[in-house]
Amino acid sequence: NDHQFSDIMPEICDALHCQDRGIKPRVAVLSGVGSLLNIASLVPVDFFVSVDRNSFVLDQVRRMVQNVQDAETVEEYNQIDQRETLFSDLAAMGADPAPYWEMEKESFGILHFTSEQRSYYSLRETLRDTPVYYTQGNFSHGPYVEALGQALKGTDVTYASFTDLAEWSPEFL
């Protein structure tokens, strides 16, 4: 999980910056939301891939990325994000993301993209310059994993996040 991610993120960033760059495109693969908005400006990649088996999660990630690209400030982002509407919509589907949002803010601390305007500007610039691709699939489904591997052939997957995946899909382990 993302618990105390702010403690390990500097080490992850150092390791990513020390990796041999080579000529292959670098990619970050994130299961579900994968704290994309928190890590995007911290990991040097050529593109991001957001994977989830639920289309509504991918739609939410798309919306969050678009909101950051559109909003000039953290305050504006918070206004257009409409988290309350999203949370009630998801609650109607049997999911309550509210505690996850609070855990994410706590876990990332000063590294959370809403913690200060400078972090938000860096994220906004990253998401304007770095493509995010979306794919619907299940990491516990072998043929999907094989197909994703083929799609990413010729890249270096330098960062991957499977946060909460074991909770939602125990067979992944």
PDB file of C-alpha atoms in Angstrom:
ATOM      1  CA  ASN A   1       0.000   0.000   0.000  1.00  0.00           C
ATOM      2  CA  ASP A   2       0.954   3.659  -0.076  1.00  0.00           C
ATOM      3  CA  HIS A   3       1.478   3.739   3.691  1.00  0.00           C
ATOM      4  CA  GLN A   4       4.258   6.243   4.470  1.00  0.00           C
ATOM      5  CA  PHE A   5       5.128   6.520   0.790  1.00  0.00           C
ATOM      6  CA  SER A   6       6.682   9.916   1.474  1.00  0.00           C
ATOM      7  CA  ASP A   7       9.431   8.099   3.397  1.00  0.00           C
ATOM      8  CA  ILE A   8      10.437   5.818   0.515  1.00  0.00           C
ATOM      9  CA  MET A   9       9.671   8.034  -2.485  1.00  0.00           C
ATOM     10  CA  PRO A  10      12.992   9.949  -2.299  1.00  0.00           C
ATOM     11  CA  GLU A  11      14.871   6.625  -2.490  1.00  0.00           C
ATOM     12  CA  ILE A  12      12.724   5.501  -5.414  1.00  0.00           C
ATOM     13  CA  CYS A  13      13.396   8.800  -7.202  1.00  0.00           C
ATOM     14  CA  ASP A  14      17.140   8.510  -6.605  1.00  0.00           C
ATOM     15  CA  ALA A  15      17.148   4.965  -7.968  1.00  0.00           C
ATOM     16  CA  LEU A  16      15.162   6.000 -11.054  1.00  0.00           C
ATOM     17  CA  HIS A  17      17.503   8.890 -11.780  1.00  0.00           C
ATOM     18  CA  CYS A  18      20.551   6.631 -11.402  1.00  0.00           C
ATOM     19  CA  GLN A  19      19.274   3.987 -13.826  1.00  0.00           C
ATOM     20  CA  ASP A  20      21.087   3.656 -17.112  1.00  0.00           C
ATOM     21  CA  ARG A  21      18.861   5.594 -19.517  1.00  0.00           C
ATOM     22  CA  GLY A  22      19.623   3.605 -22.654  1.00  0.00           C
ATOM     23  CA  ILE A  23      17.604   4.220 -25.795  1.00  0.00           C
ATOM     24  CA  LYS A  24      14.368   2.407 -24.939  1.00  0.00           C
ATOM     25  CA  PRO A  25      11.336   4.464 -23.916  1.00  0.00           C
ATOM     26  CA  ARG A  26      10.798   4.424 -20.169  1.00  0.00           C
ATOM     27  CA  VAL A  27       7.340   3.582 -18.856  1.00  0.00           C
ATOM     28  CA  ALA A  28       5.534   3.547 -15.523  1.00  0.00           C
ATOM     29  CA  VAL A  29       2.770   0.953 -15.171  1.00  0.00           C
ATOM     30  CA  LEU A  30       0.159   1.689 -12.528  1.00  0.00           C
ATOM     31  CA  SER A  31      -2.603  -0.585 -11.345  1.00  0.00           C
ATOM     32  CA  GLY A  32      -5.770   1.453 -11.020  1.00  0.00           C
ATOM     33  CA  VAL A  33      -5.173   4.986  -9.834  1.00  0.00           C
ATOM     34  CA  GLY A  34      -1.749   3.986  -8.512  1.00  0.00           C
ATOM     35  CA  SER A  35      -1.276   7.455  -6.990  1.00  0.00           C
ATOM     36  CA  LEU A  36      -0.531   8.672 -10.511  1.00  0.00           C
ATOM     37  CA  LEU A  37      -1.065  12.307  -9.566  1.00  0.00           C
ATOM     38  CA  ASN A  38       1.453  11.992  -6.723  1.00  0.00           C
ATOM     39  CA  ILE A  39       4.217  10.153  -8.526  1.00  0.00           C
ATOM     40  CA  ALA A  40       3.923  11.559 -12.069  1.00  0.00           C
ATOM     41  CA  SER A  41       6.275  14.492 -11.555  1.00  0.00           C
ATOM     42  CA  LEU A  42       8.678  12.392  -9.482  1.00  0.00           C
ATOM     43  CA  VAL A  43       9.394   9.521 -11.882  1.00  0.00           C
ATOM     44  CA  PRO A  44      11.215  10.285 -15.146  1.00  0.00           C
ATOM     45  CA  VAL A  45       9.352   8.307 -17.815  1.00  0.00           C
ATOM     46  CA  ASP A  46       8.313   8.775 -21.410  1.00  0.00           C
ATOM     47  CA  PHE A  47       4.742   7.621 -20.763  1.00  0.00           C
ATOM     48  CA  PHE A  48       2.409   6.180 -18.153  1.00  0.00           C
ATOM     49  CA  VAL A  49       0.101   3.171 -18.476  1.00  0.00           C
ATOM     50  CA  SER A  50      -2.930   3.001 -16.191  1.00  0.00           C
ATOM     51  CA  VAL A  51      -4.401  -0.500 -15.911  1.00  0.00           C
ATOM     52  CA  ASP A  52      -7.615  -1.565 -14.233  1.00  0.00           C
ATOM     53  CA  ARG A  53     -10.237  -4.206 -14.766  1.00  0.00           C
ATOM     54  CA  ASN A  54     -13.007  -1.673 -14.073  1.00  0.00           C
ATOM     55  CA  SER A  55     -13.808   0.928 -16.698  1.00  0.00           C
ATOM     56  CA  PHE A  56     -15.136   3.360 -14.075  1.00  0.00           C
ATOM     57  CA  VAL A  57     -11.690   3.443 -12.427  1.00  0.00           C
ATOM     58  CA  LEU A  58     -10.017   4.203 -15.764  1.00  0.00           C
ATOM     59  CA  ASP A  59     -12.640   6.881 -16.437  1.00  0.00           C
ATOM     60  CA  GLN A  60     -11.799   8.431 -13.060  1.00  0.00           C
ATOM     61  CA  VAL A  61      -8.056   8.409 -13.776  1.00  0.00           C
ATOM     62  CA  ARG A  62      -8.732  10.085 -17.157  1.00  0.00           C
ATOM     63  CA  ARG A  63     -10.866  12.681 -15.422  1.00  0.00           C
ATOM     64  CA  MET A  64      -8.257  13.387 -12.742  1.00  0.00           C
ATOM     65  CA  VAL A  65      -5.503  13.795 -15.363  1.00  0.00           C
ATOM     66  CA  GLN A  66      -7.716  16.096 -17.451  1.00  0.00           C
ATOM     67  CA  ASN A  67      -8.661  18.138 -14.380  1.00  0.00           C
ATOM     68  CA  VAL A  68      -4.985  18.720 -13.567  1.00  0.00           C
ATOM     69  CA  GLN A  69      -4.277  19.695 -17.165  1.00  0.00           C
ATOM     70  CA  ASP A  70      -7.197  22.147 -17.096  1.00  0.00           C
ATOM     71  CA  ALA A  71      -6.906  23.673 -13.615  1.00  0.00           C
ATOM     72  CA  GLU A  72      -4.364  26.431 -13.039  1.00  0.00           C
ATOM     73  CA  THR A  73      -4.143  26.025  -9.260  1.00  0.00           C
ATOM     74  CA  VAL A  74      -4.768  23.482  -6.505  1.00  0.00           C
ATOM     75  CA  GLU A  75      -7.846  25.457  -5.499  1.00  0.00           C
ATOM     76  CA  GLU A  76      -9.236  25.336  -9.021  1.00  0.00           C
ATOM     77  CA  TYR A  77      -8.447  21.620  -9.243  1.00  0.00           C
ATOM     78  CA  ASN A  78     -10.341  20.985  -6.005  1.00  0.00           C
ATOM     79  CA  GLN A  79     -13.336  22.904  -7.349  1.00  0.00           C
ATOM     80  CA  ILE A  80     -13.581  21.032 -10.641  1.00  0.00           C
ATOM     81  CA  ASP A  81     -12.618  17.625  -9.234  1.00  0.00           C
ATOM     82  CA  GLN A  82     -16.055  17.274  -7.628  1.00  0.00           C
ATOM     83  CA  ARG A  83     -14.774  14.620  -5.263  1.00  0.00           C
ATOM     84  CA  GLU A  84     -18.043  14.629  -3.328  1.00  0.00           C
ATOM     85  CA  THR A  85     -20.006  13.642  -6.448  1.00  0.00           C
ATOM     86  CA  LEU A  86     -17.460  10.985  -7.355  1.00  0.00           C
ATOM     87  CA  PHE A  87     -17.503   9.547  -3.835  1.00  0.00           C
ATOM     88  CA  SER A  88     -21.304   9.346  -3.774  1.00  0.00           C
ATOM     89  CA  ASP A  89     -21.347   7.747  -7.245  1.00  0.00           C
ATOM     90  CA  LEU A  90     -18.834   5.125  -6.150  1.00  0.00           C
ATOM     91  CA  ALA A  91     -20.687   4.556  -2.870  1.00  0.00           C
ATOM     92  CA  ALA A  92     -23.777   3.743  -4.936  1.00  0.00           C
ATOM     93  CA  MET A  93     -21.663   1.049  -6.647  1.00  0.00           C
ATOM     94  CA  GLY A  94     -20.539  -0.345  -3.293  1.00  0.00           C
ATOM     95  CA  ALA A  95     -17.131   1.366  -2.990  1.00  0.00           C
ATOM     96  CA  ASP A  96     -16.136   4.131  -0.602  1.00  0.00           C
ATOM     97  CA  PRO A  97     -12.940   5.863  -1.740  1.00  0.00           C
ATOM     98  CA  ALA A  98     -13.055   8.575   0.960  1.00  0.00           C
ATOM     99  CA  PRO A  99     -10.756   6.771   3.408  1.00  0.00           C
ATOM    100  CA  TYR A 100      -8.315   6.019   0.575  1.00  0.00           C
ATOM    101  CA  TRP A 101      -8.128   9.721  -0.317  1.00  0.00           C
ATOM    102  CA  GLU A 102      -7.295  10.595   3.298  1.00  0.00           C
ATOM    103  CA  MET A 103      -4.734   7.764   3.545  1.00  0.00           C
ATOM    104  CA  GLU A 104      -3.135   8.945   0.301  1.00  0.00           C
ATOM    105  CA  LYS A 105      -2.819  12.513   1.587  1.00  0.00           C
ATOM    106  CA  GLU A 106      -1.317  11.226   4.839  1.00  0.00           C
ATOM    107  CA  SER A 107       0.998   8.733   3.129  1.00  0.00           C
ATOM    108  CA  PHE A 108       2.439  11.218   0.651  1.00  0.00           C
ATOM    109  CA  GLY A 109       2.561  14.118   3.116  1.00  0.00           C
ATOM    110  CA  ILE A 110       4.546  17.009   1.647  1.00  0.00           C
ATOM    111  CA  LEU A 111       4.889  15.031  -1.603  1.00  0.00           C
ATOM    112  CA  HIS A 112       1.105  14.974  -2.126  1.00  0.00           C
ATOM    113  CA  PHE A 113       0.285  16.906  -5.286  1.00  0.00           C
ATOM    114  CA  THR A 114      -2.118  19.188  -3.395  1.00  0.00           C
ATOM    115  CA  SER A 115       0.281  19.938  -0.508  1.00  0.00           C
ATOM    116  CA  GLU A 116       1.746  23.054  -2.113  1.00  0.00           C
ATOM    117  CA  GLN A 117       1.323  25.012  -5.307  1.00  0.00           C
ATOM    118  CA  ARG A 118       4.853  24.222  -6.506  1.00  0.00           C
ATOM    119  CA  SER A 119       4.125  20.461  -6.422  1.00  0.00           C
ATOM    120  CA  TYR A 120       0.915  21.021  -8.322  1.00  0.00           C
ATOM    121  CA  TYR A 121       2.628  23.106 -11.023  1.00  0.00           C
ATOM    122  CA  SER A 122       5.265  20.412 -11.476  1.00  0.00           C
ATOM    123  CA  LEU A 123       2.552  17.753 -11.813  1.00  0.00           C
ATOM    124  CA  ARG A 124       0.594  19.890 -14.254  1.00  0.00           C
ATOM    125  CA  GLU A 125       3.646  20.383 -16.467  1.00  0.00           C
ATOM    126  CA  THR A 126       4.438  16.665 -16.378  1.00  0.00           C
ATOM    127  CA  LEU A 127       0.904  15.652 -17.336  1.00  0.00           C
ATOM    128  CA  ARG A 128       0.887  18.141 -20.185  1.00  0.00           C
ATOM    129  CA  ASP A 129       4.156  16.735 -21.565  1.00  0.00           C
ATOM    130  CA  THR A 130       3.903  13.013 -20.763  1.00  0.00           C
ATOM    131  CA  PRO A 131       1.171  10.828 -22.296  1.00  0.00           C
ATOM    132  CA  VAL A 132      -1.007   8.589 -20.180  1.00  0.00           C
ATOM    133  CA  TYR A 133      -2.378   5.469 -21.852  1.00  0.00           C
ATOM    134  CA  TYR A 134      -5.250   3.451 -20.451  1.00  0.00           C
ATOM    135  CA  THR A 135      -5.941  -0.252 -20.755  1.00  0.00           C
ATOM    136  CA  GLN A 136      -8.704  -2.324 -19.234  1.00  0.00           C
ATOM    137  CA  GLY A 137      -7.505  -5.679 -18.023  1.00  0.00           C
ATOM    138  CA  ASN A 138      -6.934  -7.940 -15.065  1.00  0.00           C
ATOM    139  CA  PHE A 139      -3.424  -8.722 -13.802  1.00  0.00           C
ATOM    140  CA  SER A 140      -4.599 -12.147 -12.647  1.00  0.00           C
ATOM    141  CA  HIS A 141      -5.631 -13.056 -16.217  1.00  0.00           C
ATOM    142  CA  GLY A 142      -2.592 -14.610 -17.917  1.00  0.00           C
ATOM    143  CA  PRO A 143      -3.539 -13.810 -21.527  1.00  0.00           C
ATOM    144  CA  TYR A 144      -4.039 -10.139 -20.641  1.00  0.00           C
ATOM    145  CA  VAL A 145      -0.653  -9.950 -18.907  1.00  0.00           C
ATOM    146  CA  GLU A 146       0.970 -11.579 -21.956  1.00  0.00           C
ATOM    147  CA  ALA A 147      -0.737  -9.096 -24.309  1.00  0.00           C
ATOM    148  CA  LEU A 148       0.317  -6.144 -22.141  1.00  0.00           C
ATOM    149  CA  GLY A 149       3.870  -7.491 -22.121  1.00  0.00           C
ATOM    150  CA  GLN A 150       3.833  -7.651 -25.912  1.00  0.00           C
ATOM    151  CA  ALA A 151       2.463  -4.104 -26.127  1.00  0.00           C
ATOM    152  CA  LEU A 152       5.297  -2.889 -23.890  1.00  0.00           C
ATOM    153  CA  LYS A 153       7.992  -4.878 -25.701  1.00  0.00           C
ATOM    154  CA  GLY A 154      10.912  -2.608 -26.494  1.00  0.00           C
ATOM    155  CA  THR A 155      10.349  -0.389 -23.452  1.00  0.00           C
ATOM    156  CA  ASP A 156      11.929  -0.275 -20.019  1.00  0.00           C
ATOM    157  CA  VAL A 157       9.306  -0.536 -17.297  1.00  0.00           C
ATOM    158  CA  THR A 158      11.211   1.494 -14.757  1.00  0.00           C
ATOM    159  CA  TYR A 159       8.380   2.015 -12.274  1.00  0.00           C
ATOM    160  CA  ALA A 160       5.349  -0.118 -11.447  1.00  0.00           C
ATOM    161  CA  SER A 161       2.717   0.270  -8.763  1.00  0.00           C
ATOM    162  CA  PHE A 162       0.290  -2.458  -7.760  1.00  0.00           C
ATOM    163  CA  THR A 163      -1.099  -0.599  -4.754  1.00  0.00           C
ATOM    164  CA  ASP A 164      -4.159  -2.268  -3.231  1.00  0.00           C
ATOM    165  CA  LEU A 165      -4.199  -4.923  -5.952  1.00  0.00           C
ATOM    166  CA  ALA A 166      -3.821  -7.768  -3.474  1.00  0.00           C
ATOM    167  CA  GLU A 167      -6.820  -6.457  -1.532  1.00  0.00           C
ATOM    168  CA  TRP A 168      -9.067  -6.355  -4.584  1.00  0.00           C
ATOM    169  CA  SER A 169      -7.628  -9.361  -6.384  1.00  0.00           C
ATOM    170  CA  PRO A 170      -5.893 -11.787  -3.975  1.00  0.00           C
ATOM    171  CA  GLU A 171      -5.128 -14.195  -6.824  1.00  0.00           C
ATOM    172  CA  PHE A 172      -2.690 -11.578  -8.182  1.00  0.00           C
ATOM    173  CA  LEU A 173      -0.159 -12.602  -5.517  1.00  0.00           C
TER     174      LEU A 173
END
